[in-house]
């Protein structure tokens, strides 16, 4: 193997070692084995690595909360832009816990607040729309428990009327 390839492999190994135990931002003995010791017994890069790591967005389905908490976000806003500017109907069929709610929250933030929450993301350079819009969002997880068709209908009507009244209040203010 070439020395450049070995350096890249060592660097990747260090990154994997660090990422493997970052849930609590604690340097473990295994992490320390990734770093060469320097004169005073400290490990090179140790403090810098802790300061640069972002939290994992476990269970976070709110785009604004994720960005405010500075959690890890894989930037797919170029695709969000493509969906937003191309007219059409889309059916998003993905498995559970696959980011559907986060995607909808991303659209909500984009249309409701513009580029406010998209600093440093691809869409920041693509989105030219300056107008913001009132958004009606229906979260069907709020009506998941029902005994029969009638109770489902009642909960659905309640969900829609609550969302629409919030929308009308926003229009009047």
PDB file of C-alpha atoms in Angstrom:
ATOM      1  CA  UNK A   1       0.000   0.000   0.000  1.00  0.00           C
ATOM      2  CA  UNK A   2       1.150   3.521  -0.701  1.00  0.00           C
ATOM      3  CA  UNK A   3       1.877   5.827   2.233  1.00  0.00           C
ATOM      4  CA  UNK A   4      -0.949   8.218   1.203  1.00  0.00           C
ATOM      5  CA  UNK A   5      -3.413   5.362   1.166  1.00  0.00           C
ATOM      6  CA  UNK A   6      -2.172   4.216   4.582  1.00  0.00           C
ATOM      7  CA  UNK A   7      -2.552   7.775   5.941  1.00  0.00           C
ATOM      8  CA  UNK A   8      -6.119   7.946   4.630  1.00  0.00           C
ATOM      9  CA  UNK A   9      -6.930   4.545   6.125  1.00  0.00           C
ATOM     10  CA  UNK A  10      -5.456   5.591   9.499  1.00  0.00           C
ATOM     11  CA  UNK A  11      -7.406   8.835   9.402  1.00  0.00           C
ATOM     12  CA  UNK A  12     -10.630   6.976   8.608  1.00  0.00           C
ATOM     13  CA  UNK A  13      -9.932   4.504  11.425  1.00  0.00           C
ATOM     14  CA  UNK A  14      -9.475   7.414  13.873  1.00  0.00           C
ATOM     15  CA  UNK A  15     -12.771   8.930  12.765  1.00  0.00           C
ATOM     16  CA  UNK A  16     -14.548   5.591  13.207  1.00  0.00           C
ATOM     17  CA  UNK A  17     -13.050   5.127  16.669  1.00  0.00           C
ATOM     18  CA  UNK A  18     -14.231   8.576  17.703  1.00  0.00           C
ATOM     19  CA  UNK A  19     -17.699   8.212  16.252  1.00  0.00           C
ATOM     20  CA  UNK A  20     -18.240   4.812  17.846  1.00  0.00           C
ATOM     21  CA  UNK A  21     -18.418   6.164  21.389  1.00  0.00           C
ATOM     22  CA  UNK A  22     -19.694   9.688  20.983  1.00  0.00           C
ATOM     23  CA  UNK A  23     -23.235   9.321  22.291  1.00  0.00           C
ATOM     24  CA  UNK A  24     -22.059  10.670  25.660  1.00  0.00           C
ATOM     25  CA  UNK A  25     -19.101  12.744  24.379  1.00  0.00           C
ATOM     26  CA  UNK A  26     -16.732  10.712  26.534  1.00  0.00           C
ATOM     27  CA  UNK A  27     -13.190   9.842  25.543  1.00  0.00           C
ATOM     28  CA  UNK A  28     -12.701   6.166  26.318  1.00  0.00           C
ATOM     29  CA  UNK A  29      -9.516   4.124  26.456  1.00  0.00           C
ATOM     30  CA  UNK A  30     -10.428   2.732  23.026  1.00  0.00           C
ATOM     31  CA  UNK A  31     -10.587   6.312  21.651  1.00  0.00           C
ATOM     32  CA  UNK A  32      -7.184   7.068  23.117  1.00  0.00           C
ATOM     33  CA  UNK A  33      -5.695   4.128  21.263  1.00  0.00           C
ATOM     34  CA  UNK A  34      -6.508   5.956  18.036  1.00  0.00           C
ATOM     35  CA  UNK A  35      -4.220   8.861  18.862  1.00  0.00           C
ATOM     36  CA  UNK A  36      -0.453   8.977  19.191  1.00  0.00           C
ATOM     37  CA  UNK A  37       0.697  10.277  22.597  1.00  0.00           C
ATOM     38  CA  UNK A  38       2.450  13.602  22.743  1.00  0.00           C
ATOM     39  CA  UNK A  39       4.946  14.837  25.395  1.00  0.00           C
ATOM     40  CA  UNK A  40       2.602  15.588  28.297  1.00  0.00           C
ATOM     41  CA  UNK A  41       0.618  12.350  28.028  1.00  0.00           C
ATOM     42  CA  UNK A  42      -2.356  13.996  26.305  1.00  0.00           C
ATOM     43  CA  UNK A  43      -3.647  12.613  23.057  1.00  0.00           C
ATOM     44  CA  UNK A  44      -3.381  14.710  19.919  1.00  0.00           C
ATOM     45  CA  UNK A  45      -6.735  15.833  18.543  1.00  0.00           C
ATOM     46  CA  UNK A  46      -8.669  14.575  21.565  1.00  0.00           C
ATOM     47  CA  UNK A  47     -10.124  17.903  22.742  1.00  0.00           C
ATOM     48  CA  UNK A  48     -10.656  19.213  19.219  1.00  0.00           C
ATOM     49  CA  UNK A  49     -12.581  16.068  18.295  1.00  0.00           C
ATOM     50  CA  UNK A  50     -14.940  16.450  21.262  1.00  0.00           C
ATOM     51  CA  UNK A  51     -15.679  20.078  20.432  1.00  0.00           C
ATOM     52  CA  UNK A  52     -16.424  19.358  16.776  1.00  0.00           C
ATOM     53  CA  UNK A  53     -18.787  16.410  17.191  1.00  0.00           C
ATOM     54  CA  UNK A  54     -22.499  16.964  16.770  1.00  0.00           C
ATOM     55  CA  UNK A  55     -25.209  15.012  18.521  1.00  0.00           C
ATOM     56  CA  UNK A  56     -27.182  12.254  16.844  1.00  0.00           C
ATOM     57  CA  UNK A  57     -30.770  13.266  16.087  1.00  0.00           C
ATOM     58  CA  UNK A  58     -32.276  10.135  17.617  1.00  0.00           C
ATOM     59  CA  UNK A  59     -36.045  10.473  17.419  1.00  0.00           C
ATOM     60  CA  UNK A  60     -35.892  14.080  16.206  1.00  0.00           C
ATOM     61  CA  UNK A  61     -38.518  14.631  13.528  1.00  0.00           C
ATOM     62  CA  UNK A  62     -38.664  18.426  13.793  1.00  0.00           C
ATOM     63  CA  UNK A  63     -36.307  20.142  11.339  1.00  0.00           C
ATOM     64  CA  UNK A  64     -36.129  23.412  13.289  1.00  0.00           C
ATOM     65  CA  UNK A  65     -35.376  21.619  16.581  1.00  0.00           C
ATOM     66  CA  UNK A  66     -32.702  19.525  14.859  1.00  0.00           C
ATOM     67  CA  UNK A  67     -30.989  22.616  13.416  1.00  0.00           C
ATOM     68  CA  UNK A  68     -31.251  24.609  16.656  1.00  0.00           C
ATOM     69  CA  UNK A  69     -29.726  21.714  18.615  1.00  0.00           C
ATOM     70  CA  UNK A  70     -26.914  21.554  16.022  1.00  0.00           C
ATOM     71  CA  UNK A  71     -27.479  17.839  15.555  1.00  0.00           C
ATOM     72  CA  UNK A  72     -26.165  15.809  12.621  1.00  0.00           C
ATOM     73  CA  UNK A  73     -28.178  16.447   9.462  1.00  0.00           C
ATOM     74  CA  UNK A  74     -27.423  14.787   6.123  1.00  0.00           C
ATOM     75  CA  UNK A  75     -28.045  17.590   3.641  1.00  0.00           C
ATOM     76  CA  UNK A  76     -30.640  16.455   1.152  1.00  0.00           C
ATOM     77  CA  UNK A  77     -32.033  19.944   0.623  1.00  0.00           C
ATOM     78  CA  UNK A  78     -31.067  19.880  -3.051  1.00  0.00           C
ATOM     79  CA  UNK A  79     -33.683  17.130  -3.449  1.00  0.00           C
ATOM     80  CA  UNK A  80     -36.132  19.119  -1.299  1.00  0.00           C
ATOM     81  CA  UNK A  81     -35.611  22.029  -3.686  1.00  0.00           C
ATOM     82  CA  UNK A  82     -36.273  19.772  -6.672  1.00  0.00           C
ATOM     83  CA  UNK A  83     -39.525  18.505  -5.134  1.00  0.00           C
ATOM     84  CA  UNK A  84     -40.609  22.039  -4.204  1.00  0.00           C
ATOM     85  CA  UNK A  85     -40.091  23.620  -7.624  1.00  0.00           C
ATOM     86  CA  UNK A  86     -41.368  20.778  -9.802  1.00  0.00           C
ATOM     87  CA  UNK A  87     -45.134  20.680  -9.812  1.00  0.00           C
ATOM     88  CA  UNK A  88     -46.664  17.320  -9.252  1.00  0.00           C
ATOM     89  CA  UNK A  89     -48.167  14.937  -6.782  1.00  0.00           C
ATOM     90  CA  UNK A  90     -45.841  12.816  -4.707  1.00  0.00           C
ATOM     91  CA  UNK A  91     -46.504   9.718  -2.653  1.00  0.00           C
ATOM     92  CA  UNK A  92     -43.814   9.198  -0.026  1.00  0.00           C
ATOM     93  CA  UNK A  93     -43.761   5.518   0.853  1.00  0.00           C
ATOM     94  CA  UNK A  94     -40.912   4.756   3.240  1.00  0.00           C
ATOM     95  CA  UNK A  95     -40.561   2.370   6.188  1.00  0.00           C
ATOM     96  CA  UNK A  96     -41.127   3.487   9.771  1.00  0.00           C
ATOM     97  CA  UNK A  97     -38.482   5.811  11.221  1.00  0.00           C
ATOM     98  CA  UNK A  98     -37.122   6.606   7.764  1.00  0.00           C
ATOM     99  CA  UNK A  99     -37.425  10.405   7.909  1.00  0.00           C
ATOM    100  CA  UNK A 100     -40.876  11.079   6.453  1.00  0.00           C
ATOM    101  CA  UNK A 101     -41.906  13.410   9.291  1.00  0.00           C
ATOM    102  CA  UNK A 102     -38.533  15.165   9.181  1.00  0.00           C
ATOM    103  CA  UNK A 103     -38.954  15.705   5.429  1.00  0.00           C
ATOM    104  CA  UNK A 104     -42.418  17.209   5.920  1.00  0.00           C
ATOM    105  CA  UNK A 105     -41.051  19.375   8.746  1.00  0.00           C
ATOM    106  CA  UNK A 106     -38.273  20.529   6.395  1.00  0.00           C
ATOM    107  CA  UNK A 107     -40.860  21.620   3.813  1.00  0.00           C
ATOM    108  CA  UNK A 108     -42.887  23.327   6.540  1.00  0.00           C
ATOM    109  CA  UNK A 109     -39.857  25.321   7.695  1.00  0.00           C
ATOM    110  CA  UNK A 110     -38.925  26.267   4.136  1.00  0.00           C
ATOM    111  CA  UNK A 111     -42.368  27.574   3.213  1.00  0.00           C
ATOM    112  CA  UNK A 112     -43.187  29.100   6.600  1.00  0.00           C
ATOM    113  CA  UNK A 113     -39.859  30.792   7.411  1.00  0.00           C
ATOM    114  CA  UNK A 114     -37.932  30.846   4.127  1.00  0.00           C
ATOM    115  CA  UNK A 115     -34.203  30.197   4.399  1.00  0.00           C
ATOM    116  CA  UNK A 116     -33.982  31.088   8.111  1.00  0.00           C
ATOM    117  CA  UNK A 117     -33.100  27.534   9.213  1.00  0.00           C
ATOM    118  CA  UNK A 118     -31.097  26.501   6.127  1.00  0.00           C
ATOM    119  CA  UNK A 119     -27.768  28.262   6.683  1.00  0.00           C
ATOM    120  CA  UNK A 120     -24.922  26.263   5.167  1.00  0.00           C
ATOM    121  CA  UNK A 121     -27.191  23.816   3.332  1.00  0.00           C
ATOM    122  CA  UNK A 122     -27.409  23.316  -0.445  1.00  0.00           C
ATOM    123  CA  UNK A 123     -30.842  24.898  -0.757  1.00  0.00           C
ATOM    124  CA  UNK A 124     -29.503  28.206   0.558  1.00  0.00           C
ATOM    125  CA  UNK A 125     -27.918  28.836  -2.854  1.00  0.00           C
ATOM    126  CA  UNK A 126     -30.812  27.392  -4.881  1.00  0.00           C
ATOM    127  CA  UNK A 127     -33.960  28.854  -3.296  1.00  0.00           C
ATOM    128  CA  UNK A 128     -34.799  32.294  -4.709  1.00  0.00           C
ATOM    129  CA  UNK A 129     -38.328  32.621  -3.284  1.00  0.00           C
ATOM    130  CA  UNK A 130     -38.504  35.397  -0.695  1.00  0.00           C
ATOM    131  CA  UNK A 131     -42.191  35.050   0.158  1.00  0.00           C
ATOM    132  CA  UNK A 132     -43.254  32.945   3.137  1.00  0.00           C
ATOM    133  CA  UNK A 133     -46.569  31.184   3.500  1.00  0.00           C
ATOM    134  CA  UNK A 134     -48.972  30.035   6.175  1.00  0.00           C
ATOM    135  CA  UNK A 135     -48.764  26.265   6.412  1.00  0.00           C
ATOM    136  CA  UNK A 136     -51.459  23.813   7.437  1.00  0.00           C
ATOM    137  CA  UNK A 137     -49.856  20.616   8.680  1.00  0.00           C
ATOM    138  CA  UNK A 138     -51.900  17.559   9.580  1.00  0.00           C
ATOM    139  CA  UNK A 139     -50.117  15.101  11.859  1.00  0.00           C
ATOM    140  CA  UNK A 140     -52.017  11.837  11.638  1.00  0.00           C
ATOM    141  CA  UNK A 141     -50.034  10.354  14.509  1.00  0.00           C
ATOM    142  CA  UNK A 142     -52.318  12.446  16.732  1.00  0.00           C
ATOM    143  CA  UNK A 143     -55.319  10.338  15.718  1.00  0.00           C
ATOM    144  CA  UNK A 144     -53.776   6.874  15.564  1.00  0.00           C
ATOM    145  CA  UNK A 145     -55.818   5.373  18.416  1.00  0.00           C
ATOM    146  CA  UNK A 146     -59.464   4.867  17.507  1.00  0.00           C
ATOM    147  CA  UNK A 147     -61.972   2.100  18.112  1.00  0.00           C
ATOM    148  CA  UNK A 148     -64.094   2.361  14.973  1.00  0.00           C
ATOM    149  CA  UNK A 149     -64.791   4.398  11.838  1.00  0.00           C
ATOM    150  CA  UNK A 150     -66.964   6.872  13.740  1.00  0.00           C
ATOM    151  CA  UNK A 151     -64.300   7.695  16.342  1.00  0.00           C
ATOM    152  CA  UNK A 152     -61.727   8.011  13.548  1.00  0.00           C
ATOM    153  CA  UNK A 153     -64.017  10.437  11.723  1.00  0.00           C
ATOM    154  CA  UNK A 154     -64.520  12.511  14.890  1.00  0.00           C
ATOM    155  CA  UNK A 155     -60.769  12.694  15.559  1.00  0.00           C
ATOM    156  CA  UNK A 156     -60.029  13.556  11.942  1.00  0.00           C
ATOM    157  CA  UNK A 157     -62.582  16.377  11.938  1.00  0.00           C
ATOM    158  CA  UNK A 158     -61.133  17.652  15.231  1.00  0.00           C
ATOM    159  CA  UNK A 159     -57.581  17.547  13.812  1.00  0.00           C
ATOM    160  CA  UNK A 160     -58.592  19.399  10.649  1.00  0.00           C
ATOM    161  CA  UNK A 161     -60.660  22.013  12.474  1.00  0.00           C
ATOM    162  CA  UNK A 162     -57.828  22.650  14.944  1.00  0.00           C
ATOM    163  CA  UNK A 163     -55.303  23.057  12.130  1.00  0.00           C
ATOM    164  CA  UNK A 164     -57.612  25.300  10.121  1.00  0.00           C
ATOM    165  CA  UNK A 165     -58.430  27.480  13.160  1.00  0.00           C
ATOM    166  CA  UNK A 166     -54.675  27.932  13.759  1.00  0.00           C
ATOM    167  CA  UNK A 167     -54.318  28.853  10.077  1.00  0.00           C
ATOM    168  CA  UNK A 168     -57.178  31.378  10.263  1.00  0.00           C
ATOM    169  CA  UNK A 169     -55.734  32.876  13.458  1.00  0.00           C
ATOM    170  CA  UNK A 170     -52.397  33.318  11.696  1.00  0.00           C
ATOM    171  CA  UNK A 171     -54.144  35.006   8.774  1.00  0.00           C
ATOM    172  CA  UNK A 172     -55.954  37.433  11.073  1.00  0.00           C
ATOM    173  CA  UNK A 173     -52.856  38.447  13.010  1.00  0.00           C
TER     174      UNK A 173
END
